[in-house]
Amino acid sequence: MELDLNNIPQHVAVIMDGNGRWAKDQGQMRIYGHMNGVESVRETLKCATELGVKYLTLYAFSTENWNRPKDEVEALMSLLVDTIIQELDELNDNSVRLLAIGDLESLPASCQDALKQGIEKTKNNDSITLILALSYSARWELVNGMKKIAAEVEAGNLKVADISAEHISSSLTTAGIPDPELLIRTSGEQRISNFLLWQIAYAELYFSPVHWPDFRKEHFKEALLEYQKRERRFGKVSEQIRTH
Ligand code: IPE
Ligand code: IPE
Ligand code: MG
């Protein structure tokens, strides 16, 4: 079956999982899996751009991932810095705008610098926006958002009765970015792991058995094909949705 180019999700979010198991299966260290995951990021980004996806959010490091062994955390952080620096020209060549969400101040200074540079140097690109979720968790984001709203109320700028879903959306790190229509998780795990809880309220969920370092264009297209088969009812009944 062919993809319908008139029904491509605007925003796809991906929980890139399975790097460690992929490496272990080959008798390698976990970081070997993370390093090989970079090629999967390249392929996914390229495929998403070609198909007309406008936002691609990748869960690269969660708040909870800080609890991993120190060696792995350090290796992940330096992989992040090296990758951003290495890929910058490629991002610009393909008109990719880079953004990051999460508790960025908790990242090492070298990561913050690489990110700032990457974001600044790609800010005028408009083919696709690549959003890296780093030191991100949905509960961290929601707590921060609630604090911002409470501060507005405390300052007398907002009435409690006026707080709306839009206020909450715009208090989050994804303010201004449309909600993902499709969430992909690789490696066979079927959980959300504290990712974009508010934003995925009506996302279609797709679980791929493939470990992230093996994830290629055909797997991404497979996810989109499956998305196109779903009937998104948003609470209505099927007859109200079908237009033909
Ligand atoms: C995903 O792969 C990458 C990160 C969470 C940083 P994992 O490292 O979680 O790999 P598994 O799940 O242990 O195989
Ligand atoms: C989720 O993967 C976080 C990222 C992909 C960055 P994990 O591998 O950390 O998730 P859990 O702990 O298995 O749920
Ligand atoms: Mg994992």
PDB file of C-alpha atoms and ligand atoms in Angstrom:
ATOM      1  CA  MET A   1       0.000   0.000   0.000  1.00  0.00           C
ATOM      2  CA  GLU A   2       1.147   3.491  -0.842  1.00  0.00           C
ATOM      3  CA  LEU A   3       1.227   6.405   1.569  1.00  0.00           C
ATOM      4  CA  ASP A   4      -1.436   9.052   1.036  1.00  0.00           C
ATOM      5  CA  LEU A   5       0.560  12.276   0.840  1.00  0.00           C
ATOM      6  CA  ASN A   6      -2.590  14.245   1.690  1.00  0.00           C
ATOM      7  CA  ASN A   7      -2.786  12.558   5.082  1.00  0.00           C
ATOM      8  CA  ILE A   8       0.680  12.986   6.538  1.00  0.00           C
ATOM      9  CA  PRO A   9       0.739  13.910  10.255  1.00  0.00           C
ATOM     10  CA  GLN A  10       1.988  17.418  10.888  1.00  0.00           C
ATOM     11  CA  HIS A  11       3.818  16.349  14.038  1.00  0.00           C
ATOM     12  CA  VAL A  12       5.343  12.955  14.801  1.00  0.00           C
ATOM     13  CA  ALA A  13       6.888  12.226  18.206  1.00  0.00           C
ATOM     14  CA  VAL A  14       9.260   9.313  18.737  1.00  0.00           C
ATOM     15  CA  ILE A  15      10.406   7.497  21.867  1.00  0.00           C
ATOM     16  CA  MET A  16      13.717   6.159  20.586  1.00  0.00           C
ATOM     17  CA  ASP A  17      14.152   3.009  22.648  1.00  0.00           C
ATOM     18  CA  GLY A  18      16.160  -0.208  22.576  1.00  0.00           C
ATOM     19  CA  ASN A  19      19.718   1.059  22.048  1.00  0.00           C
ATOM     20  CA  GLY A  20      21.102  -0.801  25.046  1.00  0.00           C
ATOM     21  CA  ARG A  21      19.446  -4.126  24.181  1.00  0.00           C
ATOM     22  CA  TRP A  22      20.539  -3.794  20.547  1.00  0.00           C
ATOM     23  CA  ALA A  23      24.160  -3.369  21.662  1.00  0.00           C
ATOM     24  CA  LYS A  24      23.937  -6.178  24.203  1.00  0.00           C
ATOM     25  CA  ASP A  25      22.605  -8.555  21.543  1.00  0.00           C
ATOM     26  CA  GLN A  26      25.885  -7.991  19.707  1.00  0.00           C
ATOM     27  CA  GLY A  27      28.042  -8.357  22.787  1.00  0.00           C
ATOM     28  CA  GLN A  28      28.802  -4.608  22.818  1.00  0.00           C
ATOM     29  CA  MET A  29      28.622  -1.852  25.437  1.00  0.00           C
ATOM     30  CA  ARG A  30      25.342   0.085  25.707  1.00  0.00           C
ATOM     31  CA  ILE A  31      26.940   3.258  24.329  1.00  0.00           C
ATOM     32  CA  TYR A  32      27.646   1.406  21.069  1.00  0.00           C
ATOM     33  CA  GLY A  33      23.873   1.231  20.670  1.00  0.00           C
ATOM     34  CA  HIS A  34      23.467   4.957  21.318  1.00  0.00           C
ATOM     35  CA  MET A  35      26.182   5.732  18.746  1.00  0.00           C
ATOM     36  CA  ASN A  36      24.437   3.601  16.148  1.00  0.00           C
ATOM     37  CA  GLY A  37      21.152   5.304  16.933  1.00  0.00           C
ATOM     38  CA  VAL A  38      22.458   8.502  15.328  1.00  0.00           C
ATOM     39  CA  GLU A  39      22.064   6.979  11.841  1.00  0.00           C
ATOM     40  CA  SER A  40      18.447   6.165  12.683  1.00  0.00           C
ATOM     41  CA  VAL A  41      17.887   9.800  13.646  1.00  0.00           C
ATOM     42  CA  ARG A  42      19.353  10.897  10.296  1.00  0.00           C
ATOM     43  CA  GLU A  43      17.142   8.486   8.339  1.00  0.00           C
ATOM     44  CA  THR A  44      13.991   9.311  10.263  1.00  0.00           C
ATOM     45  CA  LEU A  45      14.567  13.048   9.930  1.00  0.00           C
ATOM     46  CA  LYS A  46      15.253  12.724   6.196  1.00  0.00           C
ATOM     47  CA  CYS A  47      12.196  10.581   5.597  1.00  0.00           C
ATOM     48  CA  ALA A  48       9.960  12.848   7.693  1.00  0.00           C
ATOM     49  CA  THR A  49      11.212  15.909   5.788  1.00  0.00           C
ATOM     50  CA  GLU A  50      10.659  14.253   2.396  1.00  0.00           C
ATOM     51  CA  LEU A  51       7.120  13.248   3.314  1.00  0.00           C
ATOM     52  CA  GLY A  52       6.189  16.726   4.521  1.00  0.00           C
ATOM     53  CA  VAL A  53       6.051  16.171   8.292  1.00  0.00           C
ATOM     54  CA  LYS A  54       6.504  19.652   9.809  1.00  0.00           C
ATOM     55  CA  TYR A  55       7.550  18.749  13.377  1.00  0.00           C
ATOM     56  CA  LEU A  56       9.559  15.749  14.555  1.00  0.00           C
ATOM     57  CA  THR A  57      10.051  15.445  18.321  1.00  0.00           C
ATOM     58  CA  LEU A  58      12.617  12.924  19.511  1.00  0.00           C
ATOM     59  CA  TYR A  59      12.812  11.772  23.126  1.00  0.00           C
ATOM     60  CA  ALA A  60      16.576  11.620  23.560  1.00  0.00           C
ATOM     61  CA  PHE A  61      17.064  11.826  27.344  1.00  0.00           C
ATOM     62  CA  SER A  62      14.482  11.761  30.104  1.00  0.00           C
ATOM     63  CA  THR A  63      14.565  13.267  33.579  1.00  0.00           C
ATOM     64  CA  GLU A  64      14.694   9.684  34.849  1.00  0.00           C
ATOM     65  CA  ASN A  65      17.685   8.850  32.623  1.00  0.00           C
ATOM     66  CA  TRP A  66      19.880  10.910  35.005  1.00  0.00           C
ATOM     67  CA  ASN A  67      19.626   7.873  37.291  1.00  0.00           C
ATOM     68  CA  ARG A  68      21.605   5.688  34.876  1.00  0.00           C
ATOM     69  CA  PRO A  69      25.257   4.804  35.587  1.00  0.00           C
ATOM     70  CA  LYS A  70      27.468   7.911  35.452  1.00  0.00           C
ATOM     71  CA  ASP A  71      29.565   6.541  32.550  1.00  0.00           C
ATOM     72  CA  GLU A  72      26.511   6.082  30.356  1.00  0.00           C
ATOM     73  CA  VAL A  73      25.145   9.554  31.162  1.00  0.00           C
ATOM     74  CA  GLU A  74      28.498  11.163  30.362  1.00  0.00           C
ATOM     75  CA  ALA A  75      28.852   9.208  27.137  1.00  0.00           C
ATOM     76  CA  LEU A  76      25.329  10.206  26.070  1.00  0.00           C
ATOM     77  CA  MET A  77      26.029  13.874  26.776  1.00  0.00           C
ATOM     78  CA  SER A  78      29.229  13.899  24.734  1.00  0.00           C
ATOM     79  CA  LEU A  79      27.526  11.987  21.919  1.00  0.00           C
ATOM     80  CA  LEU A  80      24.885  14.691  21.905  1.00  0.00           C
ATOM     81  CA  VAL A  81      27.436  17.514  21.668  1.00  0.00           C
ATOM     82  CA  ASP A  82      29.459  15.767  18.932  1.00  0.00           C
ATOM     83  CA  THR A  83      26.355  14.935  16.911  1.00  0.00           C
ATOM     84  CA  ILE A  84      24.924  18.455  17.001  1.00  0.00           C
ATOM     85  CA  ILE A  85      28.264  19.943  15.918  1.00  0.00           C
ATOM     86  CA  GLN A  86      28.791  17.339  13.186  1.00  0.00           C
ATOM     87  CA  GLU A  87      25.293  17.541  11.782  1.00  0.00           C
ATOM     88  CA  LEU A  88      24.898  21.309  11.746  1.00  0.00           C
ATOM     89  CA  ASP A  89      25.776  21.759   8.044  1.00  0.00           C
ATOM     90  CA  GLU A  90      23.509  18.875   7.082  1.00  0.00           C
ATOM     91  CA  LEU A  91      20.640  20.425   9.078  1.00  0.00           C
ATOM     92  CA  ASN A  92      21.107  23.707   7.263  1.00  0.00           C
ATOM     93  CA  ASP A  93      21.414  22.010   3.853  1.00  0.00           C
ATOM     94  CA  ASN A  94      18.047  20.371   4.460  1.00  0.00           C
ATOM     95  CA  SER A  95      16.467  23.476   5.978  1.00  0.00           C
ATOM     96  CA  VAL A  96      15.904  21.824   9.364  1.00  0.00           C
ATOM     97  CA  ARG A  97      15.158  24.104  12.301  1.00  0.00           C
ATOM     98  CA  LEU A  98      16.458  22.737  15.597  1.00  0.00           C
ATOM     99  CA  LEU A  99      14.665  23.261  18.918  1.00  0.00           C
ATOM    100  CA  ALA A 100      15.061  21.632  22.334  1.00  0.00           C
ATOM    101  CA  ILE A 101      12.595  21.048  25.154  1.00  0.00           C
ATOM    102  CA  GLY A 102      13.283  19.970  28.718  1.00  0.00           C
ATOM    103  CA  ASP A 103      15.239  21.129  31.724  1.00  0.00           C
ATOM    104  CA  LEU A 104      18.079  22.364  29.527  1.00  0.00           C
ATOM    105  CA  GLU A 105      19.822  24.162  32.380  1.00  0.00           C
ATOM    106  CA  SER A 106      20.539  20.792  33.980  1.00  0.00           C
ATOM    107  CA  LEU A 107      22.643  19.744  30.968  1.00  0.00           C
ATOM    108  CA  PRO A 108      26.450  20.130  31.032  1.00  0.00           C
ATOM    109  CA  ALA A 109      27.653  23.542  29.788  1.00  0.00           C
ATOM    110  CA  SER A 110      29.150  21.975  26.629  1.00  0.00           C
ATOM    111  CA  CYS A 111      25.716  20.570  25.703  1.00  0.00           C
ATOM    112  CA  GLN A 112      23.957  23.838  26.406  1.00  0.00           C
ATOM    113  CA  ASP A 113      26.485  25.659  24.195  1.00  0.00           C
ATOM    114  CA  ALA A 114      26.155  23.176  21.320  1.00  0.00           C
ATOM    115  CA  LEU A 115      22.380  23.362  21.534  1.00  0.00           C
ATOM    116  CA  LYS A 116      22.322  27.167  21.649  1.00  0.00           C
ATOM    117  CA  GLN A 117      24.574  27.291  18.577  1.00  0.00           C
ATOM    118  CA  GLY A 118      22.515  24.697  16.738  1.00  0.00           C
ATOM    119  CA  ILE A 119      19.264  26.495  17.527  1.00  0.00           C
ATOM    120  CA  GLU A 120      20.647  29.913  16.597  1.00  0.00           C
ATOM    121  CA  LYS A 121      22.235  28.767  13.338  1.00  0.00           C
ATOM    122  CA  THR A 122      19.123  26.956  12.111  1.00  0.00           C
ATOM    123  CA  LYS A 123      16.483  29.395  13.323  1.00  0.00           C
ATOM    124  CA  ASN A 124      15.459  30.601   9.855  1.00  0.00           C
ATOM    125  CA  ASN A 125      15.032  27.111   8.357  1.00  0.00           C
ATOM    126  CA  ASP A 126      11.492  26.102   7.546  1.00  0.00           C
ATOM    127  CA  SER A 127      11.271  22.634   5.962  1.00  0.00           C
ATOM    128  CA  ILE A 128      10.852  20.824   9.268  1.00  0.00           C
ATOM    129  CA  THR A 129      11.354  21.546  12.971  1.00  0.00           C
ATOM    130  CA  LEU A 130      13.393  18.928  14.825  1.00  0.00           C
ATOM    131  CA  ILE A 131      12.647  19.105  18.547  1.00  0.00           C
ATOM    132  CA  LEU A 132      15.014  17.261  20.872  1.00  0.00           C
ATOM    133  CA  ALA A 133      13.533  16.365  24.260  1.00  0.00           C
ATOM    134  CA  LEU A 134      16.476  16.484  26.663  1.00  0.00           C
ATOM    135  CA  SER A 135      16.313  16.104  30.400  1.00  0.00           C
ATOM    136  CA  TYR A 136      12.613  16.156  29.644  1.00  0.00           C
ATOM    137  CA  SER A 137       9.694  14.642  31.462  1.00  0.00           C
ATOM    138  CA  ALA A 138       6.033  15.500  31.130  1.00  0.00           C
ATOM    139  CA  ARG A 139       5.499  15.804  34.872  1.00  0.00           C
ATOM    140  CA  TRP A 140       8.463  18.170  35.188  1.00  0.00           C
ATOM    141  CA  GLU A 141       6.955  20.231  32.367  1.00  0.00           C
ATOM    142  CA  LEU A 142       3.461  20.212  33.858  1.00  0.00           C
ATOM    143  CA  VAL A 143       4.706  21.238  37.305  1.00  0.00           C
ATOM    144  CA  ASN A 144       6.566  24.156  35.711  1.00  0.00           C
ATOM    145  CA  GLY A 145       3.535  25.099  33.674  1.00  0.00           C
ATOM    146  CA  MET A 146       1.274  25.049  36.726  1.00  0.00           C
ATOM    147  CA  LYS A 147       3.737  27.308  38.538  1.00  0.00           C
ATOM    148  CA  LYS A 148       3.685  29.819  35.661  1.00  0.00           C
ATOM    149  CA  ILE A 149      -0.105  29.893  35.668  1.00  0.00           C
ATOM    150  CA  ALA A 150      -0.258  30.193  39.464  1.00  0.00           C
ATOM    151  CA  ALA A 151       2.176  33.123  39.285  1.00  0.00           C
ATOM    152  CA  GLU A 152      -0.107  34.860  36.767  1.00  0.00           C
ATOM    153  CA  VAL A 153      -3.035  34.361  39.118  1.00  0.00           C
ATOM    154  CA  GLU A 154      -1.022  35.578  42.104  1.00  0.00           C
ATOM    155  CA  ALA A 155       0.022  38.701  40.195  1.00  0.00           C
ATOM    156  CA  GLY A 156      -3.645  39.426  39.462  1.00  0.00           C
ATOM    157  CA  ASN A 157      -3.272  38.991  35.673  1.00  0.00           C
ATOM    158  CA  LEU A 158      -5.449  35.909  35.405  1.00  0.00           C
ATOM    159  CA  LYS A 159      -8.627  34.780  37.137  1.00  0.00           C
ATOM    160  CA  VAL A 160      -8.871  31.151  38.256  1.00  0.00           C
ATOM    161  CA  ALA A 161     -12.223  30.873  36.482  1.00  0.00           C
ATOM    162  CA  ASP A 162     -10.582  31.928  33.194  1.00  0.00           C
ATOM    163  CA  ILE A 163      -7.913  29.196  33.151  1.00  0.00           C
ATOM    164  CA  SER A 164      -8.421  27.215  29.952  1.00  0.00           C
ATOM    165  CA  ALA A 165      -6.829  24.320  28.097  1.00  0.00           C
ATOM    166  CA  GLU A 166      -5.089  26.939  25.944  1.00  0.00           C
ATOM    167  CA  HIS A 167      -3.470  28.489  29.034  1.00  0.00           C
ATOM    168  CA  ILE A 168      -2.130  25.092  29.996  1.00  0.00           C
ATOM    169  CA  SER A 169      -0.868  24.328  26.476  1.00  0.00           C
ATOM    170  CA  SER A 170       0.929  27.638  26.299  1.00  0.00           C
ATOM    171  CA  SER A 171       2.517  27.169  29.727  1.00  0.00           C
ATOM    172  CA  LEU A 172       4.335  24.052  28.432  1.00  0.00           C
ATOM    173  CA  THR A 173       7.717  23.815  26.691  1.00  0.00           C
ATOM    174  CA  THR A 174       5.864  22.946  23.474  1.00  0.00           C
ATOM    175  CA  ALA A 175       3.916  26.235  23.454  1.00  0.00           C
ATOM    176  CA  GLY A 176       3.061  27.177  19.870  1.00  0.00           C
ATOM    177  CA  ILE A 177       3.807  23.692  18.506  1.00  0.00           C
ATOM    178  CA  PRO A 178       0.792  21.636  17.373  1.00  0.00           C
ATOM    179  CA  ASP A 179       0.112  18.419  19.291  1.00  0.00           C
ATOM    180  CA  PRO A 180       1.567  15.246  17.746  1.00  0.00           C
ATOM    181  CA  GLU A 181      -0.956  13.227  15.754  1.00  0.00           C
ATOM    182  CA  LEU A 182       1.315  10.171  15.923  1.00  0.00           C
ATOM    183  CA  LEU A 183       3.559   8.811  18.670  1.00  0.00           C
ATOM    184  CA  ILE A 184       5.985   6.028  17.773  1.00  0.00           C
ATOM    185  CA  ARG A 185       7.879   3.945  20.331  1.00  0.00           C
ATOM    186  CA  THR A 186      10.508   1.461  19.204  1.00  0.00           C
ATOM    187  CA  SER A 187      11.867  -1.707  20.841  1.00  0.00           C
ATOM    188  CA  GLY A 188       8.520  -3.303  21.679  1.00  0.00           C
ATOM    189  CA  GLU A 189       7.972  -1.484  24.989  1.00  0.00           C
ATOM    190  CA  GLN A 190       4.397  -0.261  25.268  1.00  0.00           C
ATOM    191  CA  ARG A 191       4.525   2.637  27.681  1.00  0.00           C
ATOM    192  CA  ILE A 192       4.817   6.413  27.590  1.00  0.00           C
ATOM    193  CA  SER A 193       7.675   6.854  30.100  1.00  0.00           C
ATOM    194  CA  ASN A 194       6.708  10.390  31.098  1.00  0.00           C
ATOM    195  CA  PHE A 195       6.712  11.812  27.551  1.00  0.00           C
ATOM    196  CA  LEU A 196       4.373  14.616  26.375  1.00  0.00           C
ATOM    197  CA  LEU A 197       1.452  13.509  28.563  1.00  0.00           C
ATOM    198  CA  TRP A 198      -0.696  16.567  27.873  1.00  0.00           C
ATOM    199  CA  GLN A 199       0.142  16.817  24.172  1.00  0.00           C
ATOM    200  CA  ILE A 200      -0.612  13.185  23.242  1.00  0.00           C
ATOM    201  CA  ALA A 201      -4.199  13.305  24.541  1.00  0.00           C
ATOM    202  CA  TYR A 202      -5.451  12.304  21.064  1.00  0.00           C
ATOM    203  CA  ALA A 203      -2.296  11.008  19.384  1.00  0.00           C
ATOM    204  CA  GLU A 204      -2.370   7.651  17.626  1.00  0.00           C
ATOM    205  CA  LEU A 205       0.087   5.298  19.318  1.00  0.00           C
ATOM    206  CA  TYR A 206       2.320   3.028  17.262  1.00  0.00           C
ATOM    207  CA  PHE A 207       4.660   0.490  18.798  1.00  0.00           C
ATOM    208  CA  SER A 208       7.421  -0.932  16.638  1.00  0.00           C
ATOM    209  CA  PRO A 209       9.274  -4.095  17.681  1.00  0.00           C
ATOM    210  CA  VAL A 210      12.463  -2.775  16.036  1.00  0.00           C
ATOM    211  CA  HIS A 211      15.251  -1.506  18.300  1.00  0.00           C
ATOM    212  CA  TRP A 212      16.095   2.121  17.571  1.00  0.00           C
ATOM    213  CA  PRO A 213      19.544   1.517  15.954  1.00  0.00           C
ATOM    214  CA  ASP A 214      17.818  -0.696  13.340  1.00  0.00           C
ATOM    215  CA  PHE A 215      15.008   1.814  12.670  1.00  0.00           C
ATOM    216  CA  ARG A 216      15.092   2.873   9.006  1.00  0.00           C
ATOM    217  CA  LYS A 217      12.962   4.809   6.517  1.00  0.00           C
ATOM    218  CA  GLU A 218      10.811   1.766   5.757  1.00  0.00           C
ATOM    219  CA  HIS A 219       9.928   1.437   9.449  1.00  0.00           C
ATOM    220  CA  PHE A 220       8.971   5.104   9.638  1.00  0.00           C
ATOM    221  CA  LYS A 221       6.826   4.742   6.514  1.00  0.00           C
ATOM    222  CA  GLU A 222       5.242   1.625   8.018  1.00  0.00           C
ATOM    223  CA  ALA A 223       4.236   3.680  11.075  1.00  0.00           C
ATOM    224  CA  LEU A 224       2.703   6.352   8.842  1.00  0.00           C
ATOM    225  CA  LEU A 225       0.828   3.723   6.820  1.00  0.00           C
ATOM    226  CA  GLU A 226      -0.613   2.308  10.031  1.00  0.00           C
ATOM    227  CA  TYR A 227      -1.549   5.855  11.116  1.00  0.00           C
ATOM    228  CA  GLN A 228      -3.412   6.341   7.840  1.00  0.00           C
ATOM    229  CA  LYS A 229      -5.444   3.189   8.482  1.00  0.00           C
ATOM    230  CA  ARG A 230      -6.701   4.484  11.819  1.00  0.00           C
ATOM    231  CA  GLU A 231     -10.039   6.221  12.088  1.00  0.00           C
ATOM    232  CA  ARG A 232      -9.557   9.255  14.305  1.00  0.00           C
ATOM    233  CA  ARG A 233     -12.973   9.727  15.830  1.00  0.00           C
ATOM    234  CA  PHE A 234     -12.307  12.294  18.580  1.00  0.00           C
ATOM    235  CA  GLY A 235     -15.277  11.006  20.531  1.00  0.00           C
ATOM    236  CA  LYS A 236     -17.704  10.989  17.624  1.00  0.00           C
ATOM    237  CA  VAL A 237     -19.163   7.932  15.906  1.00  0.00           C
ATOM    238  CA  SER A 238     -17.809   6.444  12.708  1.00  0.00           C
ATOM    239  CA  GLU A 239     -20.680   7.715  10.520  1.00  0.00           C
ATOM    240  CA  GLN A 240     -19.922  11.299  11.480  1.00  0.00           C
ATOM    241  CA  ILE A 241     -16.314  10.916  10.386  1.00  0.00           C
ATOM    242  CA  ARG A 242     -16.714   9.231   7.026  1.00  0.00           C
ATOM    243  CA  THR A 243     -17.027  11.826   4.318  1.00  0.00           C
ATOM    244  CA  HIS A 244     -17.561   9.451   1.385  1.00  0.00           C
TER     245      HIS A 244
HETATM  246  C1  IPE B   1      16.998   4.542  24.394  1.00  0.00           C
HETATM  247  O1  IPE B   1      17.608   3.295  24.492  1.00  0.00           O
HETATM  248  C2  IPE B   1      17.976   5.681  24.570  1.00  0.00           C
HETATM  249  C3  IPE B   1      17.850   6.403  25.846  1.00  0.00           C
HETATM  250  C4  IPE B   1      16.942   6.188  26.745  1.00  0.00           C
HETATM  251  C5  IPE B   1      18.815   7.443  26.115  1.00  0.00           C
HETATM  252  P1  IPE B   1      17.876   2.622  25.889  1.00  0.00           P
HETATM  253  O2  IPE B   1      19.223   3.072  26.370  1.00  0.00           O
HETATM  254  O3  IPE B   1      16.763   2.849  26.821  1.00  0.00           O
HETATM  255  O4  IPE B   1      17.964   1.089  25.485  1.00  0.00           O
HETATM  256  P2  IPE B   1      17.306  -0.134  26.262  1.00  0.00           P
HETATM  257  O5  IPE B   1      15.862   0.192  26.449  1.00  0.00           O
HETATM  258  O6  IPE B   1      18.041  -0.265  27.548  1.00  0.00           O
HETATM  259  O7  IPE B   1      17.522  -1.295  25.348  1.00  0.00           O
HETATM  260  C1  IPE B   2      12.463   6.555  27.579  1.00  0.00           C
HETATM  261  O1  IPE B   2      13.227   5.393  27.444  1.00  0.00           O
HETATM  262  C2  IPE B   2      13.337   7.749  27.466  1.00  0.00           C
HETATM  263  C3  IPE B   2      13.969   7.943  26.166  1.00  0.00           C
HETATM  264  C4  IPE B   2      13.773   7.251  25.065  1.00  0.00           C
HETATM  265  C5  IPE B   2      14.884   9.040  26.117  1.00  0.00           C
HETATM  266  P1  IPE B   2      13.676   4.565  28.722  1.00  0.00           P
HETATM  267  O2  IPE B   2      14.342   3.350  28.196  1.00  0.00           O
HETATM  268  O3  IPE B   2      14.460   5.407  29.640  1.00  0.00           O
HETATM  269  O4  IPE B   2      12.272   4.224  29.384  1.00  0.00           O
HETATM  270  P2  IPE B   2      11.876   3.159  30.498  1.00  0.00           P
HETATM  271  O5  IPE B   2      12.637   3.493  31.709  1.00  0.00           O
HETATM  272  O6  IPE B   2      12.244   1.818  29.977  1.00  0.00           O
HETATM  273  O7  IPE B   2      10.406   3.320  30.657  1.00  0.00           O
HETATM  274 MG    MG B   3      15.030   1.883  27.161  1.00  0.00          MG
END
